[in-house]
Amino acid sequence: MSNLALVTGATSGIGRAFAERLAGDGYDLVLVGRRRERLEEFAAAHTGVEVRSVAADLSTGEGIDTVARICAAEPLTLLVNNAGVAHYMPLADLPADLARELVGVKVLAPTLLTRAAVAGCRSAAGARSSTWPA
């Protein structure tokens, strides 16, 4: 059984660094980001592992639901909740739509994705532990 990691925010910065490291360690990957072309570029450059690209915006309910379904269906070894968004301004000046975006990406998405991934991670861990030497 191969290790499978899902990484959000995988198109740049720390998320991309996680994806690079995990690919180098032999993990198969499900990479999530808003920019499909960047996801496809990563997959094309990493042919030694299986890389699946999921273009999704985790500031939307549709994006969260899409990725949560994948988290629930796959035996993930690792979930890296890395997607982020920043709006640098005083809270009193933050428009409601940007506040919703922040909460969606930084609170709602990680909570719902982790919730969806728990059962598969438990199954994957159980399958691995049954093959480990005592």
mmCIF file with all atom_site columns, N, CA and C in Angstrom, residues 19-86:
data_model
loop_
_atom_site.group_PDB
_atom_site.id
_atom_site.type_symbol
_atom_site.label_atom_id
_atom_site.label_alt_id
_atom_site.label_comp_id
_atom_site.label_asym_id
_atom_site.label_entity_id
_atom_site.label_seq_id
_atom_site.pdbx_PDB_ins_code
_atom_site.Cartn_x
_atom_site.Cartn_y
_atom_site.Cartn_z
_atom_site.occupancy
_atom_site.B_iso_or_equiv
_atom_site.pdbx_formal_charge
_atom_site.auth_seq_id
_atom_site.auth_comp_id
_atom_site.auth_asym_id
_atom_site.auth_atom_id
_atom_site.pdbx_PDB_model_num
ATOM 1   N N  . ALA A 1 19 ? 4.340   19.602 -0.970  1.00 0.00 ? 19 ALA A N  1
ATOM 2   C CA . ALA A 1 19 ? 4.126   18.683 -2.092  1.00 0.00 ? 19 ALA A CA 1
ATOM 3   C C  . ALA A 1 19 ? 5.456   18.184 -2.643  1.00 0.00 ? 19 ALA A C  1
ATOM 4   N N  . GLU A 1 20 ? 6.420   19.071 -2.802  1.00 0.00 ? 20 GLU A N  1
ATOM 5   C CA . GLU A 1 20 ? 7.753   18.679 -3.296  1.00 0.00 ? 20 GLU A CA 1
ATOM 6   C C  . GLU A 1 20 ? 8.387   17.647 -2.366  1.00 0.00 ? 20 GLU A C  1
ATOM 7   N N  . ARG A 1 21 ? 8.354   17.919 -1.073  1.00 0.00 ? 21 ARG A N  1
ATOM 8   C CA . ARG A 1 21 ? 8.973   17.018 -0.093  1.00 0.00 ? 21 ARG A CA 1
ATOM 9   C C  . ARG A 1 21 ? 8.272   15.663 -0.089  1.00 0.00 ? 21 ARG A C  1
ATOM 10  N N  . LEU A 1 22 ? 6.950   15.679 -0.087  1.00 0.00 ? 22 LEU A N  1
ATOM 11  C CA . LEU A 1 22 ? 6.202   14.420 -0.054  1.00 0.00 ? 22 LEU A CA 1
ATOM 12  C C  . LEU A 1 22 ? 6.430   13.611 -1.326  1.00 0.00 ? 22 LEU A C  1
ATOM 13  N N  . ALA A 1 23 ? 6.471   14.258 -2.476  1.00 0.00 ? 23 ALA A N  1
ATOM 14  C CA . ALA A 1 23 ? 6.771   13.546 -3.725  1.00 0.00 ? 23 ALA A CA 1
ATOM 15  C C  . ALA A 1 23 ? 8.163   12.939 -3.647  1.00 0.00 ? 23 ALA A C  1
ATOM 16  N N  . GLY A 1 24 ? 9.126   13.692 -3.122  1.00 0.00 ? 24 GLY A N  1
ATOM 17  C CA . GLY A 1 24 ? 10.479  13.182 -2.967  1.00 0.00 ? 24 GLY A CA 1
ATOM 18  C C  . GLY A 1 24 ? 10.559  11.996 -2.031  1.00 0.00 ? 24 GLY A C  1
ATOM 19  N N  . ASP A 1 25 ? 9.644   11.938 -1.063  1.00 0.00 ? 25 ASP A N  1
ATOM 20  C CA . ASP A 1 25 ? 9.585   10.816 -0.127  1.00 0.00 ? 25 ASP A CA 1
ATOM 21  C C  . ASP A 1 25 ? 8.742   9.655  -0.658  1.00 0.00 ? 25 ASP A C  1
ATOM 22  N N  . GLY A 1 26 ? 8.239   9.775  -1.904  1.00 0.00 ? 26 GLY A N  1
ATOM 23  C CA . GLY A 1 26 ? 7.502   8.687  -2.530  1.00 0.00 ? 26 GLY A CA 1
ATOM 24  C C  . GLY A 1 26 ? 6.009   8.671  -2.294  1.00 0.00 ? 26 GLY A C  1
ATOM 25  N N  . TYR A 1 27 ? 5.463   9.717  -1.723  1.00 0.00 ? 27 TYR A N  1
ATOM 26  C CA . TYR A 1 27 ? 4.012   9.777  -1.513  1.00 0.00 ? 27 TYR A CA 1
ATOM 27  C C  . TYR A 1 27 ? 3.304   10.010 -2.838  1.00 0.00 ? 27 TYR A C  1
ATOM 28  N N  . ASP A 1 28 ? 2.195   9.318  -3.053  1.00 0.00 ? 28 ASP A N  1
ATOM 29  C CA . ASP A 1 28 ? 1.261   9.709  -4.100  1.00 0.00 ? 28 ASP A CA 1
ATOM 30  C C  . ASP A 1 28 ? 0.507   10.910 -3.557  1.00 0.00 ? 28 ASP A C  1
ATOM 31  N N  . LEU A 1 29 ? 0.079   11.797 -4.454  1.00 0.00 ? 29 LEU A N  1
ATOM 32  C CA . LEU A 1 29 ? -0.471  13.074 -4.015  1.00 0.00 ? 29 LEU A CA 1
ATOM 33  C C  . LEU A 1 29 ? -1.813  13.405 -4.641  1.00 0.00 ? 29 LEU A C  1
ATOM 34  N N  . VAL A 1 30 ? -2.646  14.048 -3.855  1.00 0.00 ? 30 VAL A N  1
ATOM 35  C CA . VAL A 1 30 ? -3.817  14.749 -4.350  1.00 0.00 ? 30 VAL A CA 1
ATOM 36  C C  . VAL A 1 30 ? -3.543  16.208 -4.008  1.00 0.00 ? 30 VAL A C  1
ATOM 37  N N  . LEU A 1 31 ? -3.352  17.028 -5.031  1.00 0.00 ? 31 LEU A N  1
ATOM 38  C CA . LEU A 1 31 ? -3.003  18.429 -4.830  1.00 0.00 ? 31 LEU A CA 1
ATOM 39  C C  . LEU A 1 31 ? -4.199  19.309 -5.128  1.00 0.00 ? 31 LEU A C  1
ATOM 40  N N  . VAL A 1 32 ? -4.476  20.224 -4.206  1.00 0.00 ? 32 VAL A N  1
ATOM 41  C CA . VAL A 1 32 ? -5.621  21.110 -4.322  1.00 0.00 ? 32 VAL A CA 1
ATOM 42  C C  . VAL A 1 32 ? -5.126  22.552 -4.399  1.00 0.00 ? 32 VAL A C  1
ATOM 43  N N  . GLY A 1 33 ? -5.668  23.277 -5.358  1.00 0.00 ? 33 GLY A N  1
ATOM 44  C CA . GLY A 1 33 ? -5.352  24.696 -5.503  1.00 0.00 ? 33 GLY A CA 1
ATOM 45  C C  . GLY A 1 33 ? -6.351  25.338 -6.443  1.00 0.00 ? 33 GLY A C  1
ATOM 46  N N  . ARG A 1 34 ? -6.296  26.644 -6.531  1.00 0.00 ? 34 ARG A N  1
ATOM 47  C CA . ARG A 1 34 ? -7.225  27.361 -7.409  1.00 0.00 ? 34 ARG A CA 1
ATOM 48  C C  . ARG A 1 34 ? -6.723  27.420 -8.844  1.00 0.00 ? 34 ARG A C  1
ATOM 49  N N  . ARG A 1 35 ? -5.424  27.271 -9.052  1.00 0.00 ? 35 ARG A N  1
ATOM 50  C CA . ARG A 1 35 ? -4.831  27.449 -10.382 1.00 0.00 ? 35 ARG A CA 1
ATOM 51  C C  . ARG A 1 35 ? -4.517  26.096 -11.025 1.00 0.00 ? 35 ARG A C  1
ATOM 52  N N  . ARG A 1 36 ? -5.435  25.637 -11.862 1.00 0.00 ? 36 ARG A N  1
ATOM 53  C CA . ARG A 1 36 ? -5.295  24.327 -12.497 1.00 0.00 ? 36 ARG A CA 1
ATOM 54  C C  . ARG A 1 36 ? -3.977  24.189 -13.254 1.00 0.00 ? 36 ARG A C  1
ATOM 55  N N  . GLU A 1 37 ? -3.554  25.237 -13.976 1.00 0.00 ? 37 GLU A N  1
ATOM 56  C CA . GLU A 1 37 ? -2.326  25.134 -14.772 1.00 0.00 ? 37 GLU A CA 1
ATOM 57  C C  . GLU A 1 37 ? -1.110  24.881 -13.885 1.00 0.00 ? 37 GLU A C  1
ATOM 58  N N  . ARG A 1 38 ? -1.057  25.469 -12.709 1.00 0.00 ? 38 ARG A N  1
ATOM 59  C CA . ARG A 1 38 ? 0.073   25.218 -11.800 1.00 0.00 ? 38 ARG A CA 1
ATOM 60  C C  . ARG A 1 38 ? 0.036   23.790 -11.255 1.00 0.00 ? 38 ARG A C  1
ATOM 61  N N  . LEU A 1 39 ? -1.151  23.294 -10.985 1.00 0.00 ? 39 LEU A N  1
ATOM 62  C CA . LEU A 1 39 ? -1.286  21.911 -10.519 1.00 0.00 ? 39 LEU A CA 1
ATOM 63  C C  . LEU A 1 39 ? -0.816  20.942 -11.601 1.00 0.00 ? 39 LEU A C  1
ATOM 64  N N  . GLU A 1 40 ? -1.220  21.196 -12.833 1.00 0.00 ? 40 GLU A N  1
ATOM 65  C CA . GLU A 1 40 ? -0.831  20.323 -13.942 1.00 0.00 ? 40 GLU A CA 1
ATOM 66  C C  . GLU A 1 40 ? 0.667   20.393 -14.215 1.00 0.00 ? 40 GLU A C  1
ATOM 67  N N  . GLU A 1 41 ? 1.271   21.563 -14.057 1.00 0.00 ? 41 GLU A N  1
ATOM 68  C CA . GLU A 1 41 ? 2.730   21.693 -14.217 1.00 0.00 ? 41 GLU A CA 1
ATOM 69  C C  . GLU A 1 41 ? 3.458   20.846 -13.181 1.00 0.00 ? 41 GLU A C  1
ATOM 70  N N  . PHE A 1 42 ? 2.982   20.876 -11.952 1.00 0.00 ? 42 PHE A N  1
ATOM 71  C CA . PHE A 1 42 ? 3.603   20.079 -10.892 1.00 0.00 ? 42 PHE A CA 1
ATOM 72  C C  . PHE A 1 42 ? 3.504   18.599 -11.243 1.00 0.00 ? 42 PHE A C  1
ATOM 73  N N  . ALA A 1 43 ? 2.312   18.160 -11.637 1.00 0.00 ? 43 ALA A N  1
ATOM 74  C CA . ALA A 1 43 ? 2.110   16.748 -11.969 1.00 0.00 ? 43 ALA A CA 1
ATOM 75  C C  . ALA A 1 43 ? 3.027   16.310 -13.105 1.00 0.00 ? 43 ALA A C  1
ATOM 76  N N  . ALA A 1 44 ? 3.174   17.137 -14.120 1.00 0.00 ? 44 ALA A N  1
ATOM 77  C CA . ALA A 1 44 ? 4.026   16.791 -15.261 1.00 0.00 ? 44 ALA A CA 1
ATOM 78  C C  . ALA A 1 44 ? 5.492   16.680 -14.859 1.00 0.00 ? 44 ALA A C  1
ATOM 79  N N  . ALA A 1 45 ? 5.904   17.436 -13.855 1.00 0.00 ? 45 ALA A N  1
ATOM 80  C CA . ALA A 1 45 ? 7.300   17.428 -13.414 1.00 0.00 ? 45 ALA A CA 1
ATOM 81  C C  . ALA A 1 45 ? 7.609   16.333 -12.405 1.00 0.00 ? 45 ALA A C  1
ATOM 82  N N  . HIS A 1 46 ? 6.592   15.618 -11.938 1.00 0.00 ? 46 HIS A N  1
ATOM 83  C CA . HIS A 1 46 ? 6.779   14.590 -10.902 1.00 0.00 ? 46 HIS A CA 1
ATOM 84  C C  . HIS A 1 46 ? 6.169   13.271 -11.365 1.00 0.00 ? 46 HIS A C  1
ATOM 85  N N  . THR A 1 47 ? 6.846   12.640 -12.293 1.00 0.00 ? 47 THR A N  1
ATOM 86  C CA . THR A 1 47 ? 6.316   11.417 -12.894 1.00 0.00 ? 47 THR A CA 1
ATOM 87  C C  . THR A 1 47 ? 6.614   10.167 -12.070 1.00 0.00 ? 47 THR A C  1
ATOM 88  N N  . GLY A 1 48 ? 7.426   10.280 -11.044 1.00 0.00 ? 48 GLY A N  1
ATOM 89  C CA . GLY A 1 48 ? 7.766   9.119  -10.227 1.00 0.00 ? 48 GLY A CA 1
ATOM 90  C C  . GLY A 1 48 ? 6.699   8.742  -9.220  1.00 0.00 ? 48 GLY A C  1
ATOM 91  N N  . VAL A 1 49 ? 5.714   9.609  -9.046  1.00 0.00 ? 49 VAL A N  1
ATOM 92  C CA . VAL A 1 49 ? 4.607   9.337  -8.129  1.00 0.00 ? 49 VAL A CA 1
ATOM 93  C C  . VAL A 1 49 ? 3.306   9.697  -8.839  1.00 0.00 ? 49 VAL A C  1
ATOM 94  N N  . GLU A 1 50 ? 2.213   9.170  -8.324  1.00 0.00 ? 50 GLU A N  1
ATOM 95  C CA . GLU A 1 50 ? 0.907   9.537  -8.886  1.00 0.00 ? 50 GLU A CA 1
ATOM 96  C C  . GLU A 1 50 ? 0.497   10.886 -8.310  1.00 0.00 ? 50 GLU A C  1
ATOM 97  N N  . VAL A 1 51 ? 0.154   11.817 -9.182  1.00 0.00 ? 51 VAL A N  1
ATOM 98  C CA . VAL A 1 51 ? -0.287  13.144 -8.754  1.00 0.00 ? 51 VAL A CA 1
ATOM 99  C C  . VAL A 1 51 ? -1.634  13.421 -9.393  1.00 0.00 ? 51 VAL A C  1
ATOM 100 N N  . ARG A 1 52 ? -2.639  13.623 -8.549  1.00 0.00 ? 52 ARG A N  1
ATOM 101 C CA . ARG A 1 52 ? -3.961  14.018 -9.023  1.00 0.00 ? 52 ARG A CA 1
ATOM 102 C C  . ARG A 1 52 ? -4.178  15.478 -8.672  1.00 0.00 ? 52 ARG A C  1
ATOM 103 N N  . SER A 1 53 ? -4.671  16.231 -9.619  1.00 0.00 ? 53 SER A N  1
ATOM 104 C CA . SER A 1 53 ? -4.896  17.662 -9.441  1.00 0.00 ? 53 SER A CA 1
ATOM 105 C C  . SER A 1 53 ? -6.376  17.939 -9.247  1.00 0.00 ? 53 SER A C  1
ATOM 106 N N  . VAL A 1 54 ? -6.675  18.776 -8.262  1.00 0.00 ? 54 VAL A N  1
ATOM 107 C CA . VAL A 1 54 ? -8.048  19.174 -8.005  1.00 0.00 ? 54 VAL A CA 1
ATOM 108 C C  . VAL A 1 54 ? -8.082  20.697 -7.927  1.00 0.00 ? 54 VAL A C  1
ATOM 109 N N  . ALA A 1 55 ? -8.674  21.322 -8.921  1.00 0.00 ? 55 ALA A N  1
ATOM 110 C CA . ALA A 1 55 ? -8.836  22.770 -8.899  1.00 0.00 ? 55 ALA A CA 1
ATOM 111 C C  . ALA A 1 55 ? -10.093 23.092 -8.099  1.00 0.00 ? 55 ALA A C  1
ATOM 112 N N  . ALA A 1 56 ? -9.901  23.737 -6.962  1.00 0.00 ? 56 ALA A N  1
ATOM 113 C CA . ALA A 1 56 ? -11.031 24.067 -6.089  1.00 0.00 ? 56 ALA A CA 1
ATOM 114 C C  . ALA A 1 56 ? -10.703 25.320 -5.294  1.00 0.00 ? 56 ALA A C  1
ATOM 115 N N  . ASP A 1 57 ? -11.710 26.130 -5.077  1.00 0.00 ? 57 ASP A N  1
ATOM 116 C CA . ASP A 1 57 ? -11.576 27.342 -4.277  1.00 0.00 ? 57 ASP A CA 1
ATOM 117 C C  . ASP A 1 57 ? -12.189 27.062 -2.909  1.00 0.00 ? 57 ASP A C  1
ATOM 118 N N  . LEU A 1 58 ? -11.337 26.960 -1.893  1.00 0.00 ? 58 LEU A N  1
ATOM 119 C CA . LEU A 1 58 ? -11.807 26.591 -0.559  1.00 0.00 ? 58 LEU A CA 1
ATOM 120 C C  . LEU A 1 58 ? -12.465 27.745 0.192   1.00 0.00 ? 58 LEU A C  1
ATOM 121 N N  . SER A 1 59 ? -12.658 28.866 -0.477  1.00 0.00 ? 59 SER A N  1
ATOM 122 C CA . SER A 1 59 ? -13.447 29.937 0.132   1.00 0.00 ? 59 SER A CA 1
ATOM 123 C C  . SER A 1 59 ? -14.923 29.770 -0.194  1.00 0.00 ? 59 SER A C  1
ATOM 124 N N  . THR A 1 60 ? -15.250 28.742 -0.987  1.00 0.00 ? 60 THR A N  1
ATOM 125 C CA . THR A 1 60 ? -16.643 28.497 -1.381  1.00 0.00 ? 60 THR A CA 1
ATOM 126 C C  . THR A 1 60 ? -17.125 27.161 -0.828  1.00 0.00 ? 60 THR A C  1
ATOM 127 N N  . GLY A 1 61 ? -18.399 27.075 -0.587  1.00 0.00 ? 61 GLY A N  1
ATOM 128 C CA . GLY A 1 61 ? -18.987 25.811 -0.139  1.00 0.00 ? 61 GLY A CA 1
ATOM 129 C C  . GLY A 1 61 ? -18.786 24.709 -1.157  1.00 0.00 ? 61 GLY A C  1
ATOM 130 N N  . GLU A 1 62 ? -18.920 25.031 -2.429  1.00 0.00 ? 62 GLU A N  1
ATOM 131 C CA . GLU A 1 62 ? -18.730 24.040 -3.490  1.00 0.00 ? 62 GLU A CA 1
ATOM 132 C C  . GLU A 1 62 ? -17.303 23.493 -3.473  1.00 0.00 ? 62 GLU A C  1
ATOM 133 N N  . GLY A 1 63 ? -16.324 24.377 -3.321  1.00 0.00 ? 63 GLY A N  1
ATOM 134 C CA . GLY A 1 63 ? -14.931 23.941 -3.283  1.00 0.00 ? 63 GLY A CA 1
ATOM 135 C C  . GLY A 1 63 ? -14.645 23.056 -2.082  1.00 0.00 ? 63 GLY A C  1
ATOM 136 N N  . ILE A 1 64 ? -15.149 23.463 -0.919  1.00 0.00 ? 64 ILE A N  1
ATOM 137 C CA . ILE A 1 64 ? -14.955 22.662 0.293   1.00 0.00 ? 64 ILE A CA 1
ATOM 138 C C  . ILE A 1 64 ? -15.619 21.301 0.126   1.00 0.00 ? 64 ILE A C  1
ATOM 139 N N  . ASP A 1 65 ? -16.854 21.273 -0.368  1.00 0.00 ? 65 ASP A N  1
ATOM 140 C CA . ASP A 1 65 ? -17.568 20.001 -0.535  1.00 0.00 ? 65 ASP A CA 1
ATOM 141 C C  . ASP A 1 65 ? -16.856 19.073 -1.507  1.00 0.00 ? 65 ASP A C  1
ATOM 142 N N  . THR A 1 66 ? -16.323 19.617 -2.588  1.00 0.00 ? 66 THR A N  1
ATOM 143 C CA . THR A 1 66 ? -15.594 18.805 -3.567  1.00 0.00 ? 66 THR A CA 1
ATOM 144 C C  . THR A 1 66 ? -14.407 18.118 -2.917  1.00 0.00 ? 66 THR A C  1
ATOM 145 N N  . VAL A 1 67 ? -13.618 18.874 -2.178  1.00 0.00 ? 67 VAL A N  1
ATOM 146 C CA . VAL A 1 67 ? -12.420 18.310 -1.562  1.00 0.00 ? 67 VAL A CA 1
ATOM 147 C C  . VAL A 1 67 ? -12.784 17.392 -0.391  1.00 0.00 ? 67 VAL A C  1
ATOM 148 N N  . ALA A 1 68 ? -13.818 17.733 0.355   1.00 0.00 ? 68 ALA A N  1
ATOM 149 C CA . ALA A 1 68 ? -14.260 16.873 1.462   1.00 0.00 ? 68 ALA A CA 1
ATOM 150 C C  . ALA A 1 68 ? -14.698 15.509 0.948   1.00 0.00 ? 68 ALA A C  1
ATOM 151 N N  . ARG A 1 69 ? -15.351 15.459 -0.207  1.00 0.00 ? 69 ARG A N  1
ATOM 152 C CA . ARG A 1 69 ? -15.752 14.161 -0.783  1.00 0.00 ? 69 ARG A CA 1
ATOM 153 C C  . ARG A 1 69 ? -14.516 13.311 -1.094  1.00 0.00 ? 69 ARG A C  1
ATOM 154 N N  . ILE A 1 70 ? -13.481 13.948 -1.597  1.00 0.00 ? 70 ILE A N  1
ATOM 155 C CA . ILE A 1 70 ? -12.240 13.221 -1.890  1.00 0.00 ? 70 ILE A CA 1
ATOM 156 C C  . ILE A 1 70 ? -11.609 12.736 -0.588  1.00 0.00 ? 70 ILE A C  1
ATOM 157 N N  . CYS A 1 71 ? -11.564 13.604 0.416   1.00 0.00 ? 71 CYS A N  1
ATOM 158 C CA . CYS A 1 71 ? -11.004 13.212 1.716   1.00 0.00 ? 71 CYS A CA 1
ATOM 159 C C  . CYS A 1 71 ? -11.746 12.014 2.305   1.00 0.00 ? 71 CYS A C  1
ATOM 160 N N  . ALA A 1 72 ? -13.046 11.978 2.142   1.00 0.00 ? 72 ALA A N  1
ATOM 161 C CA . ALA A 1 72 ? -13.849 10.890 2.693   1.00 0.00 ? 72 ALA A CA 1
ATOM 162 C C  . ALA A 1 72 ? -13.683 9.597  1.909   1.00 0.00 ? 72 ALA A C  1
ATOM 163 N N  . ALA A 1 73 ? -13.392 9.700  0.613   1.00 0.00 ? 73 ALA A N  1
ATOM 164 C CA . ALA A 1 73 ? -13.348 8.521  -0.248  1.00 0.00 ? 73 ALA A CA 1
ATOM 165 C C  . ALA A 1 73 ? -11.972 7.872  -0.323  1.00 0.00 ? 73 ALA A C  1
ATOM 166 N N  . GLU A 1 74 ? -10.925 8.588  0.031   1.00 0.00 ? 74 GLU A N  1
ATOM 167 C CA . GLU A 1 74 ? -9.556  8.101  -0.154  1.00 0.00 ? 74 GLU A CA 1
ATOM 168 C C  . GLU A 1 74 ? -8.929  7.676  1.173   1.00 0.00 ? 74 GLU A C  1
ATOM 169 N N  . PRO A 1 75 ? -8.097  6.651  1.154   1.00 0.00 ? 75 PRO A N  1
ATOM 170 C CA . PRO A 1 75 ? -7.384  6.236  2.372   1.00 0.00 ? 75 PRO A CA 1
ATOM 171 C C  . PRO A 1 75 ? -6.133  7.104  2.579   1.00 0.00 ? 75 PRO A C  1
ATOM 172 N N  . LEU A 1 76 ? -6.349  8.336  2.993   1.00 0.00 ? 76 LEU A N  1
ATOM 173 C CA . LEU A 1 76 ? -5.241  9.267  3.139   1.00 0.00 ? 76 LEU A CA 1
ATOM 174 C C  . LEU A 1 76 ? -4.318  8.857  4.285   1.00 0.00 ? 76 LEU A C  1
ATOM 175 N N  . THR A 1 77 ? -3.039  8.979  4.035   1.00 0.00 ? 77 THR A N  1
ATOM 176 C CA . THR A 1 77 ? -2.040  8.809  5.068   1.00 0.00 ? 77 THR A CA 1
ATOM 177 C C  . THR A 1 77 ? -1.819  10.137 5.770   1.00 0.00 ? 77 THR A C  1
ATOM 178 N N  . LEU A 1 78 ? -1.944  11.211 5.010   1.00 0.00 ? 78 LEU A N  1
ATOM 179 C CA . LEU A 1 78 ? -1.612  12.537 5.516   1.00 0.00 ? 78 LEU A CA 1
ATOM 180 C C  . LEU A 1 78 ? -2.493  13.581 4.848   1.00 0.00 ? 78 LEU A C  1
ATOM 181 N N  . LEU A 1 79 ? -2.986  14.513 5.653   1.00 0.00 ? 79 LEU A N  1
ATOM 182 C CA . LEU A 1 79 ? -3.735  15.663 5.150   1.00 0.00 ? 79 LEU A CA 1
ATOM 183 C C  . LEU A 1 79 ? -2.982  16.916 5.564   1.00 0.00 ? 79 LEU A C  1
ATOM 184 N N  . VAL A 1 80 ? -2.605  17.728 4.590   1.00 0.00 ? 80 VAL A N  1
ATOM 185 C CA . VAL A 1 80 ? -1.932  18.997 4.868   1.00 0.00 ? 80 VAL A CA 1
ATOM 186 C C  . VAL A 1 80 ? -2.912  20.116 4.533   1.00 0.00 ? 80 VAL A C  1
ATOM 187 N N  . ASN A 1 81 ? -3.513  20.694 5.579   1.00 0.00 ? 81 ASN A N  1
ATOM 188 C CA . ASN A 1 81 ? -4.431  21.822 5.422   1.00 0.00 ? 81 ASN A CA 1
ATOM 189 C C  . ASN A 1 81 ? -3.587  23.092 5.367   1.00 0.00 ? 81 ASN A C  1
ATOM 190 N N  . ASN A 1 82 ? -3.245  23.517 4.165   1.00 0.00 ? 82 ASN A N  1
ATOM 191 C CA . ASN A 1 82 ? -2.332  24.628 4.010   1.00 0.00 ? 82 ASN A CA 1
ATOM 192 C C  . ASN A 1 82 ? -2.916  25.821 3.253   1.00 0.00 ? 82 ASN A C  1
ATOM 193 N N  . ALA A 1 83 ? -4.078  25.675 2.667   1.00 0.00 ? 83 ALA A N  1
ATOM 194 C CA . ALA A 1 83 ? -4.648  26.780 1.885   1.00 0.00 ? 83 ALA A CA 1
ATOM 195 C C  . ALA A 1 83 ? -4.786  28.013 2.766   1.00 0.00 ? 83 ALA A C  1
ATOM 196 N N  . GLY A 1 84 ? -4.545  29.152 2.179   1.00 0.00 ? 84 GLY A N  1
ATOM 197 C CA . GLY A 1 84 ? -4.637  30.370 2.963   1.00 0.00 ? 84 GLY A CA 1
ATOM 198 C C  . GLY A 1 84 ? -5.050  31.558 2.120   1.00 0.00 ? 84 GLY A C  1
ATOM 199 N N  . VAL A 1 85 ? -5.451  32.587 2.815   1.00 0.00 ? 85 VAL A N  1
ATOM 200 C CA . VAL A 1 85 ? -5.801  33.856 2.208   1.00 0.00 ? 85 VAL A CA 1
ATOM 201 C C  . VAL A 1 85 ? -5.537  34.912 3.271   1.00 0.00 ? 85 VAL A C  1
ATOM 202 N N  . ALA A 1 86 ? -5.144  36.078 2.850   1.00 0.00 ? 86 ALA A N  1
ATOM 203 C CA . ALA A 1 86 ? -4.863  37.141 3.817   1.00 0.00 ? 86 ALA A CA 1
ATOM 204 C C  . ALA A 1 86 ? -5.435  38.462 3.334   1.00 0.00 ? 86 ALA A C  1
#
